[in-house]
Structures are given as C-alpha cells and as structure tokens.
Amino acid sequence: MKSFKSYLPKLSLWLLLLSGSLSSYAQELNARVVVNGERTEIQNEAIFNDMQRSFGQFLNDRKWTEEEYAENERIQCNIIINLRKSSRSGVGSYEADVQIQSIRPIYSTNYESIVFNFADKEWTFEYNQSQPLNFNENNFSSNISSLLAFYAYIIIGLDADTFEKGSGDPYYLKAQNIVNNATQTGYPGWEQFSNKQRNRYYLVEGLLNQQMSPVRDMYYDYHMKALDVFLTKQEEARQIIVDGLKNMRKVHDLRPNSVVTIAFLDAKAEEITQIFSQGPLPQRREVYNILSVIDPSNKDKYQSIIQ
C-alpha cells in the first residue's frame, strides 16, 4: 500500500528490511479508546473498563483490509466515548456522544496532523459486561460493532486518500454497506430521512458523491503536496492549500453545509490558521474570505489570519 513508509530513503528501507522490522505485518489501526461514564449515574466502574477494553480490542485486533501494514504504519486514532443516561428501557442500555479522531505523520518532521475529528452525538446501544462483539459486514449484528466498524473504514479511507487520490473508495463502500444494513434497525444516526445532516448516512454519502470530489482531492493535495513539503517549499505549499480552498468554496455553493466539508475543516481549522499566520497579506485575506463563507462557525478563529 502507498503509505508513509514509501517516502523513507532507500538506505533506511534497506536497513529496516535487513533488521527484519518489516517482516511481520500488523492490523491497520492503533486506536486508543476512552469510555467516560460519569453522566450515567452508574457506580460500577468495572463495566466501563470492560467496554473500553472490549471496544479497543475490536478495533485493534481485527484485520479490516487486505492491505499489508507494517507496525509503524498503523493509523493512530482516538475514540472518546462519553456515556449518558439512556432513555431506552432495560439494564445495559446506553446513549453516548462519541469523538473520533485520527492523525497522520508528516514527512521529515515529528509533527502529526489531524486528518479526522468528528463528533457523533447519536449513538445508542446495549452492552453487558464481557459481551462478545461480533461483526459481519453483510449483516447487522449490533449497534456497537456497526458503529465501530463504520468509523474504522472511514478512518482507513481518509488516511488512504491522503496518500493517493481516490484510494479511499473501497473503504467508504464498506462503510456505506454498514449504513445500509443498519438503516432499518431504528437506531438513530443511520437514516437518510433525518433532520440532522451530520449523521453517518450523510458522511459516507458525501464521501462517495462526485460533487464532493474536490474535498476528497484536498485530503491528498493538503497532505502530500503541501504539508509533506512545507519545510522546504512554504510558498508553494501555501498556494496549493489556497487553490484547494477555492475548489471547496465551489463545492460549498453546490452543497452548502455538507458534512464532508465540515468534517475536513473540523480537523484542519486550527492548523490552517497557523499555516496562514504568515505569508503575503493578500493571500491571507483570500483564505480568510473563503473560510468565513464555508466555515462561519469558526470565523472568529480565522480572524487571526488577517491580523
């Protein structure tokens, strides 16, 4: 697979191969799962620890693709689950807000860039201690395994898109299949006909929609053509980001407030602000004007670009 290791100098690769460090392959994800049960009024801390362990093992021990990942290529990600008291009847019923975040290393630096930073506020599920988590991508097993698997494929797809344009498609299709299997279950967050445009259905629908391809392309251009060369080509890198933002502005005109555009900027708002804290003032004004339109919720943050 085209990944961060493909940029290592040939000599470094030879030394790694000689040492055998690339001789064994690992799963795709290295996920840190945190479960916070303070809002549930449940005093049994063991159940939350059990959830944390079980969910982490589900994400980290499963092989999600047919690609070969070396240990140092595993995608670093965080799943923060804030449980709240469930309105559903029955012991072991939960509602939760979930924050999903993934990161990508930047070539020739110690810097790690956030690729995905998404808040899912519509998760309800049932869980009993030591409950096994089964998953079949062609059938609905549980709302736990479906949600975790859905975001596993989204994370892998977005990471792939940062290395090669369009390479996330196979994983988004798998995520879409999970949505299709879950739609008729009655659990929120999967349905097309919802008042909420930031649910799982619209996220994967947008990623696979041709109208949104300039945003998909931006994942590649922003990381490979801008961040990965930023140390040596700052002016060129900034202009690539500006061009990408212009294309995102056109997408916004067609599909305002798309969850795909919002997801990209939720991950990149702070970073873009830092990148354009320097550079020619006309360019910074152009960036500010675009971002103020496509991401008005962060307008105050972007104000520092032109100060």
mmCIF file of C-alpha atoms in Angstrom:
data_model
loop_
_atom_site.group_PDB
_atom_site.id
_atom_site.type_symbol
_atom_site.label_atom_id
_atom_site.label_comp_id
_atom_site.label_asym_id
_atom_site.label_seq_id
_atom_site.Cartn_x
_atom_site.Cartn_y
_atom_site.Cartn_z
ATOM 1 C CA MET A 1 0.000 0.000 0.000
ATOM 2 C CA LYS A 2 1.149 3.544 -0.648
ATOM 3 C CA SER A 3 1.893 4.903 2.759
ATOM 4 C CA PHE A 4 4.282 6.902 4.857
ATOM 5 C CA LYS A 5 6.963 4.207 4.682
ATOM 6 C CA SER A 6 7.242 4.685 0.906
ATOM 7 C CA TYR A 7 8.955 8.013 1.489
ATOM 8 C CA LEU A 8 11.840 6.609 3.536
ATOM 9 C CA PRO A 9 15.215 6.852 1.823
ATOM 10 C CA LYS A 10 16.286 3.648 0.084
ATOM 11 C CA LEU A 11 19.134 3.116 2.514
ATOM 12 C CA SER A 12 16.819 3.387 5.507
ATOM 13 C CA LEU A 13 14.437 0.935 3.906
ATOM 14 C CA TRP A 14 17.289 -1.491 3.270
ATOM 15 C CA LEU A 15 18.392 -1.272 6.900
ATOM 16 C CA LEU A 16 14.851 -1.817 8.120
ATOM 17 C CA LEU A 17 14.426 -4.800 5.860
ATOM 18 C CA LEU A 18 17.773 -6.197 6.972
ATOM 19 C CA SER A 19 16.787 -5.921 10.617
ATOM 20 C CA GLY A 20 13.526 -7.732 9.904
ATOM 21 C CA SER A 21 11.352 -4.935 11.238
ATOM 22 C CA LEU A 22 9.169 -5.055 8.137
ATOM 23 C CA SER A 23 8.957 -8.843 8.008
ATOM 24 C CA SER A 24 5.737 -9.057 10.010
ATOM 25 C CA TYR A 25 2.564 -7.178 9.294
ATOM 26 C CA ALA A 26 0.027 -5.736 11.675
ATOM 27 C CA GLN A 27 -3.565 -4.629 11.751
ATOM 28 C CA GLU A 28 -4.452 -1.234 10.314
ATOM 29 C CA LEU A 29 -5.490 0.646 13.446
ATOM 30 C CA ASN A 30 -3.809 1.600 16.681
ATOM 31 C CA ALA A 31 -6.843 3.000 18.478
ATOM 32 C CA ARG A 32 -6.935 4.422 21.972
ATOM 33 C CA VAL A 33 -10.466 4.047 23.373
ATOM 34 C CA VAL A 34 -11.632 6.049 26.379
ATOM 35 C CA VAL A 35 -15.038 5.441 27.992
ATOM 36 C CA ASN A 36 -16.361 8.083 30.383
ATOM 37 C CA GLY A 37 -19.405 7.022 32.407
ATOM 38 C CA GLU A 38 -19.696 9.972 34.801
ATOM 39 C CA ARG A 39 -23.033 11.129 33.375
ATOM 40 C CA THR A 40 -24.734 7.734 33.665
ATOM 41 C CA GLU A 41 -25.094 7.732 37.474
ATOM 42 C CA ILE A 42 -23.881 4.122 37.361
ATOM 43 C CA GLN A 43 -21.399 3.349 40.110
ATOM 44 C CA ASN A 44 -19.970 0.165 38.581
ATOM 45 C CA GLU A 45 -16.648 1.346 37.146
ATOM 46 C CA ALA A 46 -15.825 -2.205 36.042
ATOM 47 C CA ILE A 47 -18.436 -2.103 33.279
ATOM 48 C CA PHE A 48 -16.834 0.999 31.747
ATOM 49 C CA ASN A 49 -13.362 -0.533 31.940
ATOM 50 C CA ASP A 50 -14.732 -3.646 30.297
ATOM 51 C CA MET A 51 -16.277 -1.573 27.493
ATOM 52 C CA GLN A 52 -13.014 0.256 26.965
ATOM 53 C CA ARG A 53 -11.047 -2.978 26.701
ATOM 54 C CA SER A 54 -13.621 -4.713 24.501
ATOM 55 C CA PHE A 55 -14.077 -1.812 22.080
ATOM 56 C CA GLY A 56 -10.307 -1.327 21.809
ATOM 57 C CA GLN A 57 -9.714 -4.984 21.048
ATOM 58 C CA PHE A 58 -12.474 -4.940 18.430
ATOM 59 C CA LEU A 59 -10.800 -2.064 16.587
ATOM 60 C CA ASN A 60 -7.154 -3.055 17.023
ATOM 61 C CA ASP A 61 -7.155 -6.837 16.734
ATOM 62 C CA ARG A 62 -9.264 -7.114 13.585
ATOM 63 C CA LYS A 63 -7.833 -7.068 10.050
ATOM 64 C CA TRP A 64 -10.012 -4.540 8.220
ATOM 65 C CA THR A 65 -8.437 -4.654 4.758
ATOM 66 C CA GLU A 66 -6.398 -6.902 2.513
ATOM 67 C CA GLU A 67 -3.522 -4.418 2.531
ATOM 68 C CA GLU A 68 -0.283 -5.150 4.370
ATOM 69 C CA TYR A 69 0.536 -2.668 7.134
ATOM 70 C CA ALA A 70 3.834 -2.684 8.994
ATOM 71 C CA GLU A 71 3.682 -1.938 12.710
ATOM 72 C CA ASN A 72 4.981 1.595 12.156
ATOM 73 C CA GLU A 73 2.257 2.220 9.558
ATOM 74 C CA ARG A 74 -0.707 1.611 11.836
ATOM 75 C CA ILE A 75 -3.097 4.557 11.872
ATOM 76 C CA GLN A 76 -3.121 6.345 15.210
ATOM 77 C CA CYS A 77 -6.646 7.205 16.317
ATOM 78 C CA ASN A 78 -8.662 8.119 19.395
ATOM 79 C CA ILE A 79 -12.236 7.136 20.214
ATOM 80 C CA ILE A 80 -13.611 9.138 23.154
ATOM 81 C CA ILE A 81 -16.999 7.841 24.358
ATOM 82 C CA ASN A 82 -18.993 9.981 26.783
ATOM 83 C CA LEU A 83 -21.873 7.886 28.063
ATOM 84 C CA ARG A 84 -25.076 9.432 29.316
ATOM 85 C CA LYS A 85 -28.183 8.017 30.958
ATOM 86 C CA SER A 86 -30.243 6.155 28.399
ATOM 87 C CA SER A 87 -33.889 6.883 27.697
ATOM 88 C CA ARG A 88 -34.315 3.314 26.460
ATOM 89 C CA SER A 89 -35.725 0.738 28.816
ATOM 90 C CA GLY A 90 -33.696 -2.154 30.172
ATOM 91 C CA VAL A 91 -30.467 -2.732 32.023
ATOM 92 C CA GLY A 92 -27.397 -2.198 29.890
ATOM 93 C CA SER A 93 -28.915 0.439 27.584
ATOM 94 C CA TYR A 94 -26.732 3.449 26.873
ATOM 95 C CA GLU A 95 -26.649 6.666 24.909
ATOM 96 C CA ALA A 96 -23.349 8.315 24.051
ATOM 97 C CA ASP A 97 -21.550 11.171 22.369
ATOM 98 C CA VAL A 98 -18.506 9.887 20.512
ATOM 99 C CA GLN A 99 -15.492 11.900 19.365
ATOM 100 C CA ILE A 100 -13.498 10.155 16.649
ATOM 101 C CA GLN A 101 -10.041 11.423 15.751
ATOM 102 C CA SER A 102 -7.263 10.114 13.514
ATOM 103 C CA ILE A 103 -3.828 11.516 12.772
ATOM 104 C CA ARG A 104 -1.162 11.220 10.096
ATOM 105 C CA PRO A 105 2.594 11.762 10.426
ATOM 106 C CA ILE A 106 4.122 14.468 8.238
ATOM 107 C CA TYR A 107 7.234 13.578 6.237
ATOM 108 C CA SER A 108 10.622 14.652 7.633
ATOM 109 C CA THR A 109 9.113 16.055 10.824
ATOM 110 C CA ASN A 110 7.948 14.942 14.251
ATOM 111 C CA TYR A 111 4.629 16.615 13.540
ATOM 112 C CA GLU A 112 1.352 14.681 13.358
ATOM 113 C CA SER A 113 -1.584 16.255 11.560
ATOM 114 C CA ILE A 114 -5.220 15.608 12.477
ATOM 115 C CA VAL A 115 -7.000 14.041 9.491
ATOM 116 C CA PHE A 116 -10.402 13.294 11.022
ATOM 117 C CA ASN A 117 -12.007 14.949 14.031
ATOM 118 C CA PHE A 118 -15.696 14.127 14.122
ATOM 119 C CA ALA A 119 -18.403 14.319 16.767
ATOM 120 C CA ASP A 120 -21.151 11.681 16.615
ATOM 121 C CA LYS A 121 -23.943 12.548 19.043
ATOM 122 C CA GLU A 122 -26.448 9.851 18.068
ATOM 123 C CA TRP A 123 -25.186 6.549 19.433
ATOM 124 C CA THR A 124 -27.483 4.285 21.414
ATOM 125 C CA PHE A 125 -26.580 0.693 22.215
ATOM 126 C CA GLU A 126 -26.942 -2.206 24.640
ATOM 127 C CA TYR A 127 -23.968 -3.707 26.424
ATOM 128 C CA ASN A 128 -23.481 -6.243 29.192
ATOM 129 C CA GLN A 129 -20.157 -6.980 30.832
ATOM 130 C CA SER A 130 -17.960 -9.461 28.926
ATOM 131 C CA GLN A 131 -20.321 -9.301 25.950
ATOM 132 C CA PRO A 132 -18.634 -10.599 22.764
ATOM 133 C CA LEU A 133 -18.637 -8.226 19.810
ATOM 134 C CA ASN A 134 -19.460 -9.944 16.554
ATOM 135 C CA PHE A 135 -19.259 -8.290 13.162
ATOM 136 C CA ASN A 136 -20.286 -9.357 9.674
ATOM 137 C CA GLU A 137 -20.035 -6.656 7.035
ATOM 138 C CA ASN A 138 -23.023 -8.111 5.195
ATOM 139 C CA ASN A 139 -25.380 -8.276 8.175
ATOM 140 C CA PHE A 140 -26.292 -6.156 11.181
ATOM 141 C CA SER A 141 -25.016 -7.770 14.407
ATOM 142 C CA SER A 142 -25.210 -4.944 16.954
ATOM 143 C CA ASN A 143 -25.141 -1.170 17.071
ATOM 144 C CA ILE A 144 -21.785 -1.364 18.842
ATOM 145 C CA SER A 145 -19.945 -3.341 16.194
ATOM 146 C CA SER A 146 -21.692 -1.447 13.389
ATOM 147 C CA LEU A 147 -20.652 1.979 14.675
ATOM 148 C CA LEU A 148 -17.073 0.960 15.486
ATOM 149 C CA ALA A 149 -16.654 -0.792 12.128
ATOM 150 C CA PHE A 150 -18.183 2.157 10.282
ATOM 151 C CA TYR A 151 -15.633 4.576 11.713
ATOM 152 C CA ALA A 152 -12.800 2.092 11.241
ATOM 153 C CA TYR A 153 -13.480 2.123 7.500
ATOM 154 C CA ILE A 154 -13.917 5.910 7.411
ATOM 155 C CA ILE A 155 -10.575 6.391 9.201
ATOM 156 C CA ILE A 156 -8.793 3.945 6.880
ATOM 157 C CA GLY A 157 -10.405 5.521 3.800
ATOM 158 C CA LEU A 158 -9.441 9.073 4.725
ATOM 159 C CA ASP A 159 -5.897 8.002 5.569
ATOM 160 C CA ALA A 160 -5.632 6.293 2.174
ATOM 161 C CA ASP A 161 -6.927 9.444 0.447
ATOM 162 C CA THR A 162 -4.056 11.460 1.933
ATOM 163 C CA PHE A 163 -1.544 9.242 0.088
ATOM 164 C CA GLU A 164 -3.309 8.635 -3.225
ATOM 165 C CA LYS A 165 -6.349 10.321 -4.748
ATOM 166 C CA GLY A 166 -9.441 8.150 -4.768
ATOM 167 C CA SER A 167 -7.840 5.292 -2.871
ATOM 168 C CA GLY A 168 -10.353 5.551 -0.028
ATOM 169 C CA ASP A 169 -13.247 4.368 -2.212
ATOM 170 C CA PRO A 170 -13.171 0.639 -1.262
ATOM 171 C CA TYR A 171 -13.389 1.516 2.431
ATOM 172 C CA TYR A 172 -16.156 4.087 2.016
ATOM 173 C CA LEU A 173 -18.144 1.469 0.111
ATOM 174 C CA LYS A 174 -17.774 -0.898 3.049
ATOM 175 C CA ALA A 175 -18.892 1.874 5.399
ATOM 176 C CA GLN A 176 -21.876 2.535 3.150
ATOM 177 C CA ASN A 177 -22.793 -1.153 3.291
ATOM 178 C CA ILE A 178 -22.811 -0.930 7.093
ATOM 179 C CA VAL A 179 -25.166 2.055 6.854
ATOM 180 C CA ASN A 180 -27.492 0.137 4.531
ATOM 181 C CA ASN A 181 -27.616 -2.820 6.923
ATOM 182 C CA ALA A 182 -28.290 -0.597 9.938
ATOM 183 C CA THR A 183 -30.867 1.772 8.420
ATOM 184 C CA GLN A 184 -33.897 -0.385 9.185
ATOM 185 C CA THR A 185 -32.959 -1.134 12.802
ATOM 186 C CA GLY A 186 -34.479 2.006 14.300
ATOM 187 C CA TYR A 187 -31.206 3.155 15.844
ATOM 188 C CA PRO A 188 -30.567 6.867 15.202
ATOM 189 C CA GLY A 189 -27.702 8.161 13.103
ATOM 190 C CA TRP A 190 -28.031 5.793 10.155
ATOM 191 C CA GLU A 191 -31.148 7.115 8.439
ATOM 192 C CA GLN A 192 -31.371 9.189 5.274
ATOM 193 C CA PHE A 193 -34.557 11.000 6.217
ATOM 194 C CA SER A 194 -33.288 12.775 9.291
ATOM 195 C CA ASN A 195 -33.377 16.355 10.460
ATOM 196 C CA LYS A 196 -29.680 16.054 11.221
ATOM 197 C CA GLN A 197 -27.352 16.463 8.259
ATOM 198 C CA ARG A 198 -24.250 15.402 10.220
ATOM 199 C CA ASN A 199 -25.115 11.751 10.713
ATOM 200 C CA ARG A 200 -23.344 8.637 9.433
ATOM 201 C CA TYR A 201 -25.538 8.318 6.352
ATOM 202 C CA TYR A 202 -24.656 11.781 5.076
ATOM 203 C CA LEU A 203 -20.984 11.431 5.935
ATOM 204 C CA VAL A 204 -20.388 8.394 3.748
ATOM 205 C CA GLU A 205 -22.872 9.543 1.100
ATOM 206 C CA GLY A 206 -20.889 12.752 0.761
ATOM 207 C CA LEU A 207 -17.540 10.989 0.564
ATOM 208 C CA LEU A 208 -18.811 8.881 -2.335
ATOM 209 C CA ASN A 209 -20.634 11.729 -4.110
ATOM 210 C CA GLN A 210 -18.846 13.032 -7.218
ATOM 211 C CA GLN A 211 -19.884 16.589 -6.399
ATOM 212 C CA MET A 212 -17.684 16.364 -3.309
ATOM 213 C CA SER A 213 -14.584 15.120 -5.161
ATOM 214 C CA PRO A 214 -12.731 18.467 -4.755
ATOM 215 C CA VAL A 215 -12.920 17.970 -0.979
ATOM 216 C CA ARG A 216 -11.685 14.393 -1.360
ATOM 217 C CA ASP A 217 -8.834 15.669 -3.566
ATOM 218 C CA MET A 218 -7.986 18.217 -0.901
ATOM 219 C CA TYR A 219 -7.038 15.428 1.516
ATOM 220 C CA TYR A 220 -4.287 14.404 -0.911
ATOM 221 C CA ASP A 221 -3.166 17.868 -2.010
ATOM 222 C CA TYR A 222 -3.169 19.248 1.523
ATOM 223 C CA HIS A 223 -1.070 16.434 2.981
ATOM 224 C CA MET A 224 1.152 15.135 0.168
ATOM 225 C CA LYS A 225 1.691 18.311 -1.840
ATOM 226 C CA ALA A 226 1.592 20.860 0.990
ATOM 227 C CA LEU A 227 2.340 19.573 4.498
ATOM 228 C CA ASP A 228 4.846 16.917 3.428
ATOM 229 C CA VAL A 229 6.964 19.553 1.643
ATOM 230 C CA PHE A 230 6.181 22.549 3.826
ATOM 231 C CA LEU A 231 9.616 22.718 5.444
ATOM 232 C CA THR A 232 11.351 23.340 2.118
ATOM 233 C CA LYS A 233 8.586 24.820 -0.083
ATOM 234 C CA GLN A 234 6.436 27.029 2.120
ATOM 235 C CA GLU A 235 5.276 29.435 -0.575
ATOM 236 C CA GLU A 236 4.326 26.619 -2.948
ATOM 237 C CA ALA A 237 2.632 24.664 -0.170
ATOM 238 C CA ARG A 238 0.503 27.626 0.903
ATOM 239 C CA GLN A 239 -0.623 28.240 -2.670
ATOM 240 C CA ILE A 240 -1.666 24.597 -3.059
ATOM 241 C CA ILE A 241 -3.847 24.952 0.036
ATOM 242 C CA VAL A 242 -5.322 28.207 -1.303
ATOM 243 C CA ASP A 243 -6.199 26.523 -4.608
ATOM 244 C CA GLY A 244 -7.807 23.650 -2.735
ATOM 245 C CA LEU A 245 -9.856 26.022 -0.597
ATOM 246 C CA LYS A 246 -11.073 27.788 -3.750
ATOM 247 C CA ASN A 247 -12.346 24.446 -5.051
ATOM 248 C CA MET A 248 -14.004 23.749 -1.706
ATOM 249 C CA ARG A 249 -15.726 27.131 -1.986
ATOM 250 C CA LYS A 250 -17.238 25.999 -5.317
ATOM 251 C CA VAL A 251 -18.430 22.786 -3.677
ATOM 252 C CA HIS A 252 -19.992 24.839 -0.887
ATOM 253 C CA ASP A 253 -22.047 26.728 -3.483
ATOM 254 C CA LEU A 254 -23.451 23.422 -4.744
ATOM 255 C CA ARG A 255 -23.865 21.711 -1.388
ATOM 256 C CA PRO A 256 -23.753 24.254 1.441
ATOM 257 C CA ASN A 257 -23.031 22.909 4.920
ATOM 258 C CA SER A 258 -22.057 19.471 3.623
ATOM 259 C CA VAL A 259 -20.867 17.234 6.439
ATOM 260 C CA VAL A 260 -17.809 16.298 4.334
ATOM 261 C CA THR A 261 -16.671 19.924 4.112
ATOM 262 C CA ILE A 262 -17.437 20.448 7.794
ATOM 263 C CA ALA A 263 -15.504 17.304 8.745
ATOM 264 C CA PHE A 264 -12.430 18.466 6.831
ATOM 265 C CA LEU A 265 -12.467 21.884 8.483
ATOM 266 C CA ASP A 266 -13.223 20.493 11.942
ATOM 267 C CA ALA A 267 -9.905 18.688 11.600
ATOM 268 C CA LYS A 268 -7.955 21.478 9.899
ATOM 269 C CA ALA A 269 -9.261 24.842 11.162
ATOM 270 C CA GLU A 270 -6.561 25.330 13.775
ATOM 271 C CA GLU A 271 -3.797 24.081 11.503
ATOM 272 C CA ILE A 272 -4.816 26.262 8.547
ATOM 273 C CA THR A 273 -4.926 29.255 10.859
ATOM 274 C CA GLN A 274 -1.349 28.542 11.931
ATOM 275 C CA ILE A 275 -0.137 27.968 8.360
ATOM 276 C CA PHE A 276 -1.517 31.332 7.236
ATOM 277 C CA SER A 277 -0.352 33.263 10.269
ATOM 278 C CA GLN A 278 2.471 34.194 7.885
ATOM 279 C CA GLY A 279 2.654 34.826 4.163
ATOM 280 C CA PRO A 280 1.559 37.673 1.875
ATOM 281 C CA LEU A 281 -1.358 39.664 3.279
ATOM 282 C CA PRO A 282 -3.441 39.468 0.050
ATOM 283 C CA GLN A 283 -3.170 35.677 0.163
ATOM 284 C CA ARG A 284 -4.145 35.597 3.836
ATOM 285 C CA ARG A 285 -7.155 37.824 3.139
ATOM 286 C CA GLU A 286 -8.216 35.491 0.344
ATOM 287 C CA VAL A 287 -8.013 32.500 2.686
ATOM 288 C CA TYR A 288 -9.946 34.338 5.382
ATOM 289 C CA ASN A 289 -12.704 35.336 2.956
ATOM 290 C CA ILE A 290 -13.130 31.751 1.733
ATOM 291 C CA LEU A 291 -13.131 30.213 5.198
ATOM 292 C CA SER A 292 -15.593 32.787 6.526
ATOM 293 C CA VAL A 293 -18.090 31.586 3.925
ATOM 294 C CA ILE A 294 -17.598 27.827 4.073
ATOM 295 C CA ASP A 295 -16.947 27.569 7.829
ATOM 296 C CA PRO A 296 -18.723 30.514 9.523
ATOM 297 C CA SER A 297 -18.775 28.774 12.917
ATOM 298 C CA ASN A 298 -15.003 29.301 13.144
ATOM 299 C CA LYS A 299 -14.961 32.837 11.742
ATOM 300 C CA ASP A 300 -13.602 34.307 14.965
ATOM 301 C CA LYS A 301 -10.723 31.825 14.898
ATOM 302 C CA TYR A 302 -9.904 32.695 11.290
ATOM 303 C CA GLN A 303 -9.827 36.391 12.161
ATOM 304 C CA SER A 304 -6.261 35.945 13.390
ATOM 305 C CA ILE A 305 -5.173 35.124 9.825
ATOM 306 C CA ILE A 306 -5.556 38.758 8.767
ATOM 307 C CA GLN A 307 -4.406 40.419 11.970
#
